[in-house]
mmCIF file of C-alpha atoms in Angstrom:
data_model
loop_
_atom_site.group_PDB
_atom_site.id
_atom_site.type_symbol
_atom_site.label_atom_id
_atom_site.label_comp_id
_atom_site.label_asym_id
_atom_site.label_seq_id
_atom_site.Cartn_x
_atom_site.Cartn_y
_atom_site.Cartn_z
ATOM 1 C CA MET C 1 9.419 2.117 -75.811
ATOM 2 C CA MET C 2 7.763 2.828 -72.463
ATOM 3 C CA LYS C 3 6.183 6.002 -73.789
ATOM 4 C CA ASN C 4 4.557 4.031 -76.612
ATOM 5 C CA ALA C 5 3.485 1.237 -74.256
ATOM 6 C CA ALA C 6 1.878 3.666 -71.830
ATOM 7 C CA ALA C 7 0.067 5.478 -74.631
ATOM 8 C CA THR C 8 -1.159 2.196 -76.123
ATOM 9 C CA ALA C 9 -2.432 0.908 -72.780
ATOM 10 C CA LEU C 10 -4.215 4.188 -72.092
ATOM 11 C CA ALA C 11 -5.830 4.171 -75.555
ATOM 12 C CA VAL C 12 -7.089 0.608 -75.049
ATOM 13 C CA ALA C 13 -8.522 1.552 -71.649
ATOM 14 C CA LEU C 14 -10.316 4.603 -73.048
ATOM 15 C CA ALA C 15 -11.718 2.558 -75.939
ATOM 16 C CA PHE C 16 -13.090 -0.188 -73.690
ATOM 17 C CA PRO C 17 -16.511 1.371 -72.975
ATOM 18 C CA ALA C 18 -17.120 1.977 -76.675
ATOM 19 C CA VAL C 19 -16.466 -1.602 -77.726
ATOM 20 C CA ALA C 20 -17.704 -3.460 -74.680
ATOM 21 C CA GLY C 21 -21.328 -3.378 -75.760
ATOM 22 C CA ASN C 22 -23.965 -3.600 -73.036
ATOM 23 C CA VAL C 23 -22.360 -1.651 -70.180
ATOM 24 C CA ASP C 24 -23.619 0.831 -67.597
ATOM 25 C CA GLY C 25 -21.587 3.986 -67.057
ATOM 26 C CA LYS C 26 -21.459 6.547 -64.260
ATOM 27 C CA TYR C 27 -19.248 9.333 -62.938
ATOM 28 C CA LYS C 28 -18.471 10.266 -59.344
ATOM 29 C CA PRO C 29 -16.312 13.304 -58.458
ATOM 30 C CA GLY C 30 -12.889 12.149 -57.365
ATOM 31 C CA LYS C 31 -13.649 8.551 -58.335
ATOM 32 C CA GLY C 32 -13.583 8.878 -62.131
ATOM 33 C CA PHE C 33 -15.705 7.229 -64.807
ATOM 34 C CA SER C 34 -16.844 3.665 -64.175
ATOM 35 C CA PHE C 35 -18.272 1.235 -66.725
ATOM 36 C CA GLU C 36 -19.709 -2.109 -65.668
ATOM 37 C CA SER C 37 -21.101 -5.031 -67.623
ATOM 38 C CA ALA C 38 -24.788 -5.790 -67.218
ATOM 39 C CA ASP C 39 -24.082 -8.934 -65.200
ATOM 40 C CA GLY C 40 -21.491 -7.189 -63.004
ATOM 41 C CA SER C 41 -18.711 -9.626 -63.893
ATOM 42 C CA ALA C 42 -16.474 -6.958 -65.476
ATOM 43 C CA LYS C 43 -15.764 -3.339 -64.532
ATOM 44 C CA ILE C 44 -13.326 -0.607 -65.530
ATOM 45 C CA ASN C 45 -12.659 2.698 -63.785
ATOM 46 C CA LEU C 46 -10.924 5.546 -65.647
ATOM 47 C CA GLY C 47 -9.578 8.589 -63.853
ATOM 48 C CA GLY C 48 -6.563 10.599 -62.870
ATOM 49 C CA ARG C 49 -5.262 13.642 -61.066
ATOM 50 C CA ILE C 50 -3.278 16.806 -61.701
ATOM 51 C CA GLN C 51 -1.080 18.606 -59.192
ATOM 52 C CA ALA C 52 -0.005 22.101 -60.256
ATOM 53 C CA ARG C 53 2.730 23.328 -57.903
ATOM 54 C CA TYR C 54 4.824 26.408 -57.220
ATOM 55 C CA THR C 55 7.951 26.058 -55.067
ATOM 56 C CA TYR C 56 10.144 28.874 -53.742
ATOM 57 C CA GLU C 57 13.402 27.997 -52.001
ATOM 58 C CA GLU C 58 15.491 30.490 -50.066
ATOM 59 C CA PHE C 59 18.921 28.969 -49.482
ATOM 60 C CA ASP C 60 21.350 29.660 -46.672
ATOM 61 C CA SER C 61 23.881 32.337 -47.629
ATOM 62 C CA ASP C 62 26.714 30.003 -46.593
ATOM 63 C CA ARG C 63 25.926 27.583 -49.411
ATOM 64 C CA GLY C 64 28.296 27.888 -52.345
ATOM 65 C CA SER C 65 31.024 30.500 -52.164
ATOM 66 C CA VAL C 66 31.490 34.267 -52.429
ATOM 67 C CA SER C 67 32.343 33.943 -56.099
ATOM 68 C CA SER C 68 29.664 31.346 -56.809
ATOM 69 C CA PRO C 69 26.731 31.674 -54.383
ATOM 70 C CA VAL C 70 23.722 29.370 -54.502
ATOM 71 C CA GLU C 71 20.842 31.420 -55.866
ATOM 72 C CA ASP C 72 17.314 31.266 -54.480
ATOM 73 C CA GLU C 73 14.862 29.470 -56.775
ATOM 74 C CA GLY C 74 11.206 29.849 -57.712
ATOM 75 C CA THR C 75 9.761 27.115 -59.930
ATOM 76 C CA PHE C 76 6.381 26.154 -61.392
ATOM 77 C CA THR C 77 5.881 22.442 -62.054
ATOM 78 C CA ALA C 78 3.143 20.135 -63.224
ATOM 79 C CA GLU C 79 4.235 17.902 -60.380
ATOM 80 C CA ARG C 80 1.993 14.931 -61.080
ATOM 81 C CA VAL C 81 -0.241 14.310 -64.096
ATOM 82 C CA ARG C 82 -1.565 10.810 -63.697
ATOM 83 C CA PHE C 83 -4.060 8.641 -65.550
ATOM 84 C CA HIS C 84 -5.256 5.245 -64.408
ATOM 85 C CA ALA C 85 -7.378 2.358 -65.570
ATOM 86 C CA LYS C 86 -8.374 -0.229 -63.002
ATOM 87 C CA GLY C 87 -11.127 -2.730 -62.444
ATOM 88 C CA HIS C 88 -11.925 -6.421 -62.492
ATOM 89 C CA ILE C 89 -12.983 -9.263 -64.766
ATOM 90 C CA PHE C 90 -14.580 -12.578 -63.787
ATOM 91 C CA ASP C 91 -15.247 -11.131 -60.311
ATOM 92 C CA ASN C 92 -12.012 -12.273 -58.643
ATOM 93 C CA TRP C 93 -9.398 -10.969 -61.102
ATOM 94 C CA HIS C 94 -8.413 -7.332 -60.645
ATOM 95 C CA TYR C 95 -6.023 -5.105 -62.600
ATOM 96 C CA LYS C 96 -4.486 -1.646 -62.300
ATOM 97 C CA PHE C 97 -2.548 0.515 -64.734
ATOM 98 C CA GLN C 98 -1.268 4.007 -63.910
ATOM 99 C CA ALA C 99 1.117 6.305 -65.789
ATOM 100 C CA ASP C 100 2.553 9.645 -64.697
ATOM 101 C CA PHE C 101 3.020 12.429 -67.268
ATOM 102 C CA GLY C 102 4.166 14.988 -64.689
ATOM 103 C CA LYS C 103 7.309 17.104 -64.790
ATOM 104 C CA GLY C 104 7.400 17.058 -68.563
ATOM 105 C CA THR C 105 7.897 13.317 -68.988
ATOM 106 C CA SER C 106 5.594 10.659 -70.362
ATOM 107 C CA GLU C 107 7.827 7.709 -69.575
ATOM 108 C CA ASN C 108 7.027 7.067 -65.922
ATOM 109 C CA LEU C 109 5.038 3.906 -65.362
ATOM 110 C CA LYS C 110 3.721 3.828 -61.798
ATOM 111 C CA ASP C 111 1.447 0.792 -61.540
ATOM 112 C CA ALA C 112 0.937 -2.283 -63.690
ATOM 113 C CA SER C 113 -0.414 -5.129 -61.603
ATOM 114 C CA LEU C 114 -2.757 -8.113 -61.585
ATOM 115 C CA THR C 115 -4.476 -9.323 -58.418
ATOM 116 C CA TYR C 116 -6.468 -12.421 -57.575
ATOM 117 C CA LYS C 117 -8.793 -11.815 -54.621
ATOM 118 C CA HIS C 118 -10.522 -14.430 -52.513
ATOM 119 C CA GLY C 119 -12.890 -12.121 -50.647
ATOM 120 C CA SER C 120 -11.178 -9.598 -48.342
ATOM 121 C CA GLN C 121 -9.279 -12.273 -46.421
ATOM 122 C CA PHE C 122 -6.663 -13.237 -49.009
ATOM 123 C CA ALA C 123 -5.204 -11.882 -52.255
ATOM 124 C CA VAL C 124 -2.146 -12.292 -54.486
ATOM 125 C CA THR C 125 -0.743 -9.359 -56.482
ATOM 126 C CA MET C 126 1.978 -9.535 -59.143
ATOM 127 C CA GLY C 127 3.588 -6.806 -61.259
ATOM 128 C CA GLN C 128 4.633 -3.280 -60.277
ATOM 129 C CA PHE C 129 2.836 -1.796 -57.280
ATOM 130 C CA LYS C 130 3.363 -0.245 -53.860
ATOM 131 C CA VAL C 131 5.390 -2.347 -51.451
ATOM 132 C CA GLY C 132 3.736 -2.946 -48.083
ATOM 133 C CA PHE C 133 6.247 -1.336 -45.698
ATOM 134 C CA ASP C 134 5.550 2.103 -44.179
ATOM 135 C CA HIS C 135 2.182 3.818 -43.911
ATOM 136 C CA GLN C 136 2.946 7.185 -45.537
ATOM 137 C CA GLN C 137 4.387 5.683 -48.704
ATOM 138 C CA ARG C 138 1.281 3.504 -48.941
ATOM 139 C CA THR C 139 -0.867 6.640 -48.691
ATOM 140 C CA SER C 140 -1.462 8.242 -52.088
ATOM 141 C CA SER C 141 0.385 11.468 -52.858
ATOM 142 C CA GLY C 142 -3.072 12.869 -53.576
ATOM 143 C CA LYS C 143 -4.268 12.270 -50.000
ATOM 144 C CA GLN C 144 -1.476 13.864 -47.985
ATOM 145 C CA MET C 145 -1.877 16.343 -45.154
ATOM 146 C CA PHE C 146 0.819 18.564 -46.674
ATOM 147 C CA VAL C 147 1.814 19.289 -50.261
ATOM 148 C CA ASP C 148 3.890 16.102 -50.219
ATOM 149 C CA ARG C 149 5.275 13.340 -48.017
ATOM 150 C CA SER C 150 7.751 13.873 -45.201
ATOM 151 C CA ASN C 151 11.471 13.890 -45.874
ATOM 152 C CA SER C 152 11.814 10.869 -43.572
ATOM 153 C CA ALA C 153 9.356 8.779 -45.598
ATOM 154 C CA ARG C 154 10.955 9.780 -48.903
ATOM 155 C CA LYS C 155 14.452 8.863 -47.682
ATOM 156 C CA LEU C 156 13.874 5.648 -45.714
ATOM 157 C CA GLY C 157 10.370 4.595 -46.724
ATOM 158 C CA ILE C 158 9.764 2.155 -49.574
ATOM 159 C CA SER C 159 7.451 3.054 -52.449
ATOM 160 C CA ARG C 160 6.918 0.917 -55.566
ATOM 161 C CA ASP C 161 8.810 -2.118 -56.803
ATOM 162 C CA ILE C 162 8.297 -5.100 -59.092
ATOM 163 C CA GLY C 163 7.452 -8.469 -57.592
ATOM 164 C CA VAL C 164 4.747 -10.606 -56.016
ATOM 165 C CA MET C 165 2.855 -10.061 -52.752
ATOM 166 C CA ILE C 166 0.313 -12.009 -50.732
ATOM 167 C CA HIS C 167 -1.943 -9.891 -48.526
ATOM 168 C CA GLY C 168 -5.225 -9.858 -46.687
ATOM 169 C CA SER C 169 -7.246 -8.733 -43.688
ATOM 170 C CA ALA C 170 -9.459 -10.105 -40.938
ATOM 171 C CA ALA C 171 -12.029 -8.930 -38.393
ATOM 172 C CA ASP C 172 -13.543 -6.273 -40.668
ATOM 173 C CA LYS C 173 -10.067 -4.933 -41.587
ATOM 174 C CA ARG C 174 -9.015 -4.504 -37.968
ATOM 175 C CA PHE C 175 -6.054 -6.755 -38.715
ATOM 176 C CA GLN C 176 -4.170 -6.306 -42.023
ATOM 177 C CA TRP C 177 -1.038 -7.991 -43.321
ATOM 178 C CA ASN C 178 1.153 -8.412 -46.397
ATOM 179 C CA LEU C 179 4.312 -10.284 -47.380
ATOM 180 C CA GLY C 180 6.156 -10.037 -50.686
ATOM 181 C CA VAL C 181 9.331 -10.621 -52.709
ATOM 182 C CA TYR C 182 10.586 -7.922 -55.110
ATOM 183 C CA ASN C 183 13.478 -7.019 -57.406
ATOM 184 C CA GLY C 184 14.587 -4.534 -54.767
ATOM 185 C CA GLU C 185 15.763 -1.857 -57.225
ATOM 186 C CA GLY C 186 12.703 0.413 -57.159
ATOM 187 C CA GLU C 187 9.988 1.099 -59.705
ATOM 188 C CA ASP C 188 10.494 0.320 -63.382
ATOM 189 C CA ARG C 189 13.966 -1.181 -62.875
ATOM 190 C CA SER C 190 15.127 -4.718 -63.591
ATOM 191 C CA ASN C 191 17.169 -6.801 -61.180
ATOM 192 C CA PRO C 192 20.848 -6.823 -62.284
ATOM 193 C CA ASN C 193 21.906 -9.669 -59.979
ATOM 194 C CA ASP C 194 20.530 -12.643 -58.050
ATOM 195 C CA GLY C 195 19.548 -10.635 -54.957
ATOM 196 C CA TYR C 196 15.957 -9.793 -54.018
ATOM 197 C CA MET C 197 14.043 -7.776 -51.448
ATOM 198 C CA ALA C 198 11.606 -9.382 -49.021
ATOM 199 C CA ALA C 199 9.192 -7.019 -47.287
ATOM 200 C CA GLY C 200 6.266 -7.486 -44.942
ATOM 201 C CA ARG C 201 3.921 -5.539 -42.703
ATOM 202 C CA ILE C 202 1.323 -6.183 -40.021
ATOM 203 C CA ALA C 203 -1.158 -3.501 -38.961
ATOM 204 C CA PHE C 204 -3.742 -3.309 -36.191
ATOM 205 C CA HIS C 205 -6.804 -1.044 -36.321
ATOM 206 C CA PRO C 206 -8.500 -1.683 -32.952
ATOM 207 C CA ASN C 207 -11.644 0.394 -33.593
ATOM 208 C CA GLY C 208 -11.998 -0.058 -37.346
ATOM 209 C CA ASP C 209 -10.035 0.679 -40.503
ATOM 210 C CA TYR C 210 -7.810 3.758 -40.052
ATOM 211 C CA GLY C 211 -7.601 4.140 -43.823
ATOM 212 C CA HIS C 212 -5.089 5.812 -46.134
ATOM 213 C CA SER C 213 -6.186 9.447 -46.156
ATOM 214 C CA GLU C 214 -4.488 12.102 -44.047
ATOM 215 C CA HIS C 215 -6.604 14.697 -42.196
ATOM 216 C CA ASP C 216 -9.840 13.484 -40.641
ATOM 217 C CA LEU C 217 -12.074 15.008 -43.310
ATOM 218 C CA GLU C 218 -15.011 12.814 -42.262
ATOM 219 C CA ARG C 219 -14.753 14.094 -38.657
ATOM 220 C CA THR C 220 -15.221 10.536 -37.455
ATOM 221 C CA ASP C 221 -17.214 9.840 -34.317
ATOM 222 C CA ASP C 222 -15.137 6.766 -33.541
ATOM 223 C CA HIS C 223 -11.614 6.875 -32.156
ATOM 224 C CA LEU C 224 -9.616 5.300 -34.997
ATOM 225 C CA TRP C 225 -6.170 3.951 -34.191
ATOM 226 C CA LEU C 226 -3.326 2.620 -36.319
ATOM 227 C CA ILE C 227 -0.432 0.534 -34.991
ATOM 228 C CA SER C 228 1.815 -1.181 -37.533
ATOM 229 C CA LEU C 229 5.236 -2.727 -37.926
ATOM 230 C CA GLY C 230 7.046 -3.166 -41.240
ATOM 231 C CA ALA C 231 10.301 -4.936 -42.136
ATOM 232 C CA ALA C 232 12.361 -5.312 -45.311
ATOM 233 C CA LEU C 233 15.534 -7.203 -46.196
ATOM 234 C CA ASN C 234 17.077 -6.053 -49.475
ATOM 235 C CA SER C 235 19.867 -8.362 -50.575
ATOM 236 C CA ASP C 236 22.554 -6.831 -52.784
ATOM 237 C CA ARG C 237 21.049 -3.641 -54.196
ATOM 238 C CA ILE C 238 23.139 -2.104 -57.008
ATOM 239 C CA GLY C 239 24.600 1.434 -57.091
ATOM 240 C CA THR C 240 22.838 2.724 -53.994
ATOM 241 C CA PHE C 241 25.215 5.324 -52.608
ATOM 242 C CA SER C 242 27.324 6.563 -55.513
ATOM 243 C CA SER C 243 27.899 6.287 -59.237
ATOM 244 C CA PHE C 244 30.496 3.623 -58.491
ATOM 245 C CA ASP C 245 29.660 -0.085 -58.620
ATOM 246 C CA THR C 246 28.355 -0.476 -55.070
ATOM 247 C CA HIS C 247 26.410 -3.436 -53.757
ATOM 248 C CA THR C 248 24.410 -2.878 -50.580
ATOM 249 C CA ASP C 249 22.560 -5.190 -48.217
ATOM 250 C CA MET C 250 19.833 -3.275 -46.367
ATOM 251 C CA THR C 251 17.815 -4.319 -43.347
ATOM 252 C CA SER C 252 14.969 -1.870 -42.666
ATOM 253 C CA TRP C 253 12.340 -1.477 -39.952
ATOM 254 C CA VAL C 254 9.488 0.962 -39.475
ATOM 255 C CA PHE C 255 7.027 1.475 -36.637
ATOM 256 C CA SER C 256 3.875 3.495 -37.397
ATOM 257 C CA VAL C 257 1.156 4.977 -35.196
ATOM 258 C CA GLY C 258 -1.885 7.089 -36.015
ATOM 259 C CA TYR C 259 -5.061 8.465 -34.437
ATOM 260 C CA LYS C 260 -8.197 10.116 -35.895
ATOM 261 C CA HIS C 261 -11.245 11.578 -34.177
ATOM 262 C CA ALA C 262 -13.635 14.503 -34.674
ATOM 263 C CA GLY C 263 -11.452 16.286 -37.245
ATOM 264 C CA PHE C 264 -8.174 15.698 -35.398
ATOM 265 C CA ASN C 265 -5.429 13.510 -36.906
ATOM 266 C CA VAL C 266 -1.991 12.709 -35.525
ATOM 267 C CA GLN C 267 0.455 10.341 -37.195
ATOM 268 C CA GLY C 268 4.094 9.399 -36.759
ATOM 269 C CA GLU C 269 6.640 6.855 -37.954
ATOM 270 C CA TYR C 270 10.116 5.777 -36.880
ATOM 271 C CA TYR C 271 12.499 4.274 -39.475
ATOM 272 C CA SER C 272 15.725 2.348 -38.965
ATOM 273 C CA ARG C 273 18.021 0.898 -41.629
ATOM 274 C CA ASP C 274 21.308 -1.020 -41.469
ATOM 275 C CA ASN C 275 23.471 -0.600 -44.597
ATOM 276 C CA ASP C 276 26.279 -2.998 -45.500
ATOM 277 C CA VAL C 277 28.100 -1.437 -48.484
ATOM 278 C CA ASP C 278 30.623 -3.193 -50.713
ATOM 279 C CA CYS C 279 32.348 -1.051 -53.356
ATOM 280 C CA VAL C 280 33.297 -3.607 -56.018
ATOM 281 C CA ASN C 281 35.074 -1.671 -58.759
ATOM 282 C CA CYS C 282 36.473 1.271 -56.811
ATOM 283 C CA GLY C 283 39.860 2.379 -58.086
ATOM 284 C CA ALA C 284 42.740 3.132 -55.756
ATOM 285 C CA ASP C 285 42.923 6.705 -57.056
ATOM 286 C CA SER C 286 39.292 7.382 -56.139
ATOM 287 C CA THR C 287 39.195 8.748 -52.601
ATOM 288 C CA SER C 288 35.429 9.181 -52.592
ATOM 289 C CA ALA C 289 34.867 5.642 -53.756
ATOM 290 C CA MET C 290 37.296 4.133 -51.293
ATOM 291 C CA THR C 291 35.506 5.985 -48.470
ATOM 292 C CA ILE C 292 32.464 3.743 -48.820
ATOM 293 C CA ALA C 293 34.305 0.514 -49.695
ATOM 294 C CA ASP C 294 33.299 -2.411 -47.477
ATOM 295 C CA THR C 295 31.695 -0.438 -44.674
ATOM 296 C CA SER C 296 28.582 -0.708 -42.539
ATOM 297 C CA PHE C 297 26.547 2.074 -41.026
ATOM 298 C CA ASP C 298 23.069 2.776 -39.711
ATOM 299 C CA SER C 299 20.460 5.271 -40.890
ATOM 300 C CA GLU C 300 17.399 6.417 -38.985
ATOM 301 C CA ALA C 301 14.543 8.873 -39.359
ATOM 302 C CA TRP C 302 11.258 9.831 -37.791
ATOM 303 C CA TYR C 303 8.438 12.315 -38.227
ATOM 304 C CA LEU C 304 5.399 13.393 -36.259
ATOM 305 C CA GLN C 305 2.558 15.350 -37.832
ATOM 306 C CA LEU C 306 -0.826 16.555 -36.678
ATOM 307 C CA GLY C 307 -3.742 18.313 -38.277
ATOM 308 C CA TYR C 308 -7.186 19.618 -37.495
ATOM 309 C CA VAL C 309 -10.106 20.169 -39.860
ATOM 310 C CA PHE C 310 -12.403 23.054 -38.953
ATOM 311 C CA ALA C 311 -15.349 24.783 -40.625
ATOM 312 C CA GLN C 312 -15.679 21.631 -42.767
ATOM 313 C CA ASP C 313 -13.400 22.854 -45.549
ATOM 314 C CA TRP C 314 -10.278 24.341 -43.904
ATOM 315 C CA ALA C 315 -7.450 22.479 -42.178
ATOM 316 C CA LEU C 316 -4.259 23.411 -40.344
ATOM 317 C CA SER C 317 -1.285 21.084 -39.958
ATOM 318 C CA GLY C 318 2.189 20.847 -38.477
ATOM 319 C CA ARG C 319 5.060 18.429 -38.948
ATOM 320 C CA TYR C 320 8.494 17.876 -37.442
ATOM 321 C CA GLY C 321 10.964 15.243 -38.555
ATOM 322 C CA ILE C 322 14.640 14.276 -38.550
ATOM 323 C CA TYR C 323 16.564 12.150 -41.048
ATOM 324 C CA ASP C 324 20.074 10.960 -40.160
ATOM 325 C CA PRO C 325 21.622 9.026 -43.074
ATOM 326 C CA ASN C 326 24.673 7.989 -41.037
ATOM 327 C CA THR C 327 24.332 7.843 -37.280
ATOM 328 C CA SER C 328 28.065 7.116 -36.889
ATOM 329 C CA ASN C 329 29.267 9.843 -39.315
ATOM 330 C CA LEU C 330 31.719 7.358 -40.834
ATOM 331 C CA THR C 331 31.759 8.902 -44.308
ATOM 332 C CA ASP C 332 32.621 12.554 -43.734
ATOM 333 C CA SER C 333 33.648 13.146 -47.334
ATOM 334 C CA TYR C 334 30.028 12.443 -48.326
ATOM 335 C CA ARG C 335 28.821 15.240 -46.007
ATOM 336 C CA TRP C 336 26.207 13.015 -44.438
ATOM 337 C CA ASP C 337 24.551 14.256 -41.268
ATOM 338 C CA GLU C 338 21.155 15.157 -39.858
ATOM 339 C CA GLU C 339 18.449 16.853 -41.917
ATOM 340 C CA THR C 340 15.687 18.509 -39.902
ATOM 341 C CA GLU C 341 12.257 19.398 -41.293
ATOM 342 C CA ALA C 342 9.855 21.719 -39.420
ATOM 343 C CA MET C 343 6.651 22.603 -41.277
ATOM 344 C CA ILE C 344 3.328 24.363 -40.977
ATOM 345 C CA GLY C 345 0.563 24.066 -43.556
ATOM 346 C CA VAL C 346 -2.963 25.085 -44.448
ATOM 347 C CA SER C 347 -5.439 23.347 -46.762
ATOM 348 C CA LYS C 348 -8.653 24.539 -48.386
ATOM 349 C CA TYR C 349 -11.123 21.938 -49.675
ATOM 350 C CA PHE C 350 -13.702 22.760 -52.341
ATOM 351 C CA GLN C 351 -17.117 21.431 -53.374
ATOM 352 C CA GLY C 352 -17.310 18.948 -50.533
ATOM 353 C CA VAL C 353 -15.209 16.321 -52.327
ATOM 354 C CA GLY C 354 -12.271 16.288 -49.900
ATOM 355 C CA HIS C 355 -8.827 15.677 -51.393
ATOM 356 C CA SER C 356 -10.318 15.521 -54.892
ATOM 357 C CA LEU C 357 -10.357 19.317 -55.210
ATOM 358 C CA LYS C 358 -8.119 21.220 -52.822
ATOM 359 C CA PHE C 359 -5.465 23.892 -52.396
ATOM 360 C CA ASP C 360 -2.470 23.240 -50.138
ATOM 361 C CA ALA C 361 0.177 25.657 -48.906
ATOM 362 C CA ASP C 362 3.068 24.877 -46.591
ATOM 363 C CA VAL C 363 6.191 26.566 -45.258
ATOM 364 C CA SER C 364 9.218 24.469 -44.314
ATOM 365 C CA PHE C 365 12.224 25.405 -42.221
ATOM 366 C CA LEU C 366 14.964 23.000 -43.260
ATOM 367 C CA GLU C 367 18.279 22.483 -41.499
ATOM 368 C CA GLU C 368 21.085 20.345 -42.852
ATOM 369 C CA GLU C 369 24.187 19.702 -40.772
ATOM 370 C CA PHE C 370 27.169 19.946 -43.058
ATOM 371 C CA VAL C 371 30.259 17.760 -42.553
ATOM 372 C CA ASN C 372 33.501 18.456 -44.393
ATOM 373 C CA SER C 373 37.166 17.591 -44.150
ATOM 374 C CA ASN C 374 40.168 19.819 -44.740
ATOM 375 C CA THR C 375 43.849 19.887 -43.836
ATOM 376 C CA SER C 376 43.089 20.983 -40.279
ATOM 377 C CA GLY C 377 40.608 18.199 -39.656
ATOM 378 C CA THR C 378 36.874 17.628 -39.802
ATOM 379 C CA PHE C 379 34.450 20.431 -38.988
ATOM 380 C CA LYS C 380 30.686 20.821 -38.870
ATOM 381 C CA ASP C 381 28.362 23.613 -39.821
ATOM 382 C CA SER C 382 24.697 23.815 -40.699
ATOM 383 C CA TYR C 383 22.636 25.202 -43.538
ATOM 384 C CA ASP C 384 19.265 26.759 -42.782
ATOM 385 C CA ASP C 385 16.949 26.936 -45.791
ATOM 386 C CA THR C 386 13.336 28.023 -46.149
ATOM 387 C CA ARG C 387 10.879 26.506 -48.614
ATOM 388 C CA VAL C 388 7.391 27.657 -49.592
ATOM 389 C CA ARG C 389 5.085 25.431 -51.661
ATOM 390 C CA LEU C 390 1.653 26.123 -53.154
ATOM 391 C CA GLN C 391 -0.314 23.388 -54.862
ATOM 392 C CA LEU C 392 -3.708 23.044 -56.510
ATOM 393 C CA GLN C 393 -4.979 19.508 -56.996
ATOM 394 C CA ILE C 394 -7.892 18.032 -58.884
ATOM 395 C CA VAL C 395 -8.773 14.338 -58.943
ATOM 396 C CA PHE C 396 -11.169 13.252 -61.664
#
């Protein structure tokens, strides 16, 4: 069903310029094809991006067992293959559709939203779109400093959901805000109960808009700062921590800072989440299920990354982050403990179009503290893995 819907929507978008009559068309590298009516009241932009990736993972020799070791892996993927259609009609009404055909699937709807804008000061968006919570999840995967987002942002950040959001800005985007209500189950998922997620964010940009593009490719003369605070209350999310029927109330916070100047960019975020888990249909003979029945615990994460652009088209970057899914280590049977991510990366930009045509390479040194229980008690160990990623990206 979704595959057919995505294909139909894409076909309609591609056919628009041919049937719209008197329209002006143009193309800009990295911005796609734009078609606008003669009076400017309607516009559509068609574009997309492809990320071709190779990942090699060298796993710690202690993973698995002597008889069944965990083998190292080298994998090619078409990580993201996205097409979008976005624009406006009647000046104030805006729309966005985006589908992802990456990783061999054509059933991943990313964006489907309608927005009413009253200038830049106030807007209302409804549908499926990015939740306003943390900064790195709001930043496109095509405009990252590394091959992909930090582990901390992927684990405790909030990406897309379905709902309604009011948002706006003031003082030439120096102050930005948003507040919304969502299903709370993530992208392309219905709400199976009467709980919702409320999320909001306020951001200050003292010297002008910090933007949503990592690396200071413009080598800005100004000192651009970002300071933001996000909060989310997710009431009764279903099946969060296991395949059992778990209901979880989550209270999340994130504090974000960033700085850009003369090719230098530093950015960091701290995440905190309180989890209140209720295992509804856990059987008495299920030890794993009973471990998480009616318990509360905290999760936290942070990352700090910096990069420098030199010679106009080369950039170096570094990142360090820690994710701790259970700061109290209450659920030992789930082997939850700290995951550490230390990374170095290099980027090459082509044709002067920034992120729209680039090659990224990064090396990650990943440590996962392992918690297990046996007859002699609980013990800890750690796994040290190495990951190498190479990615070529084109935005059209």
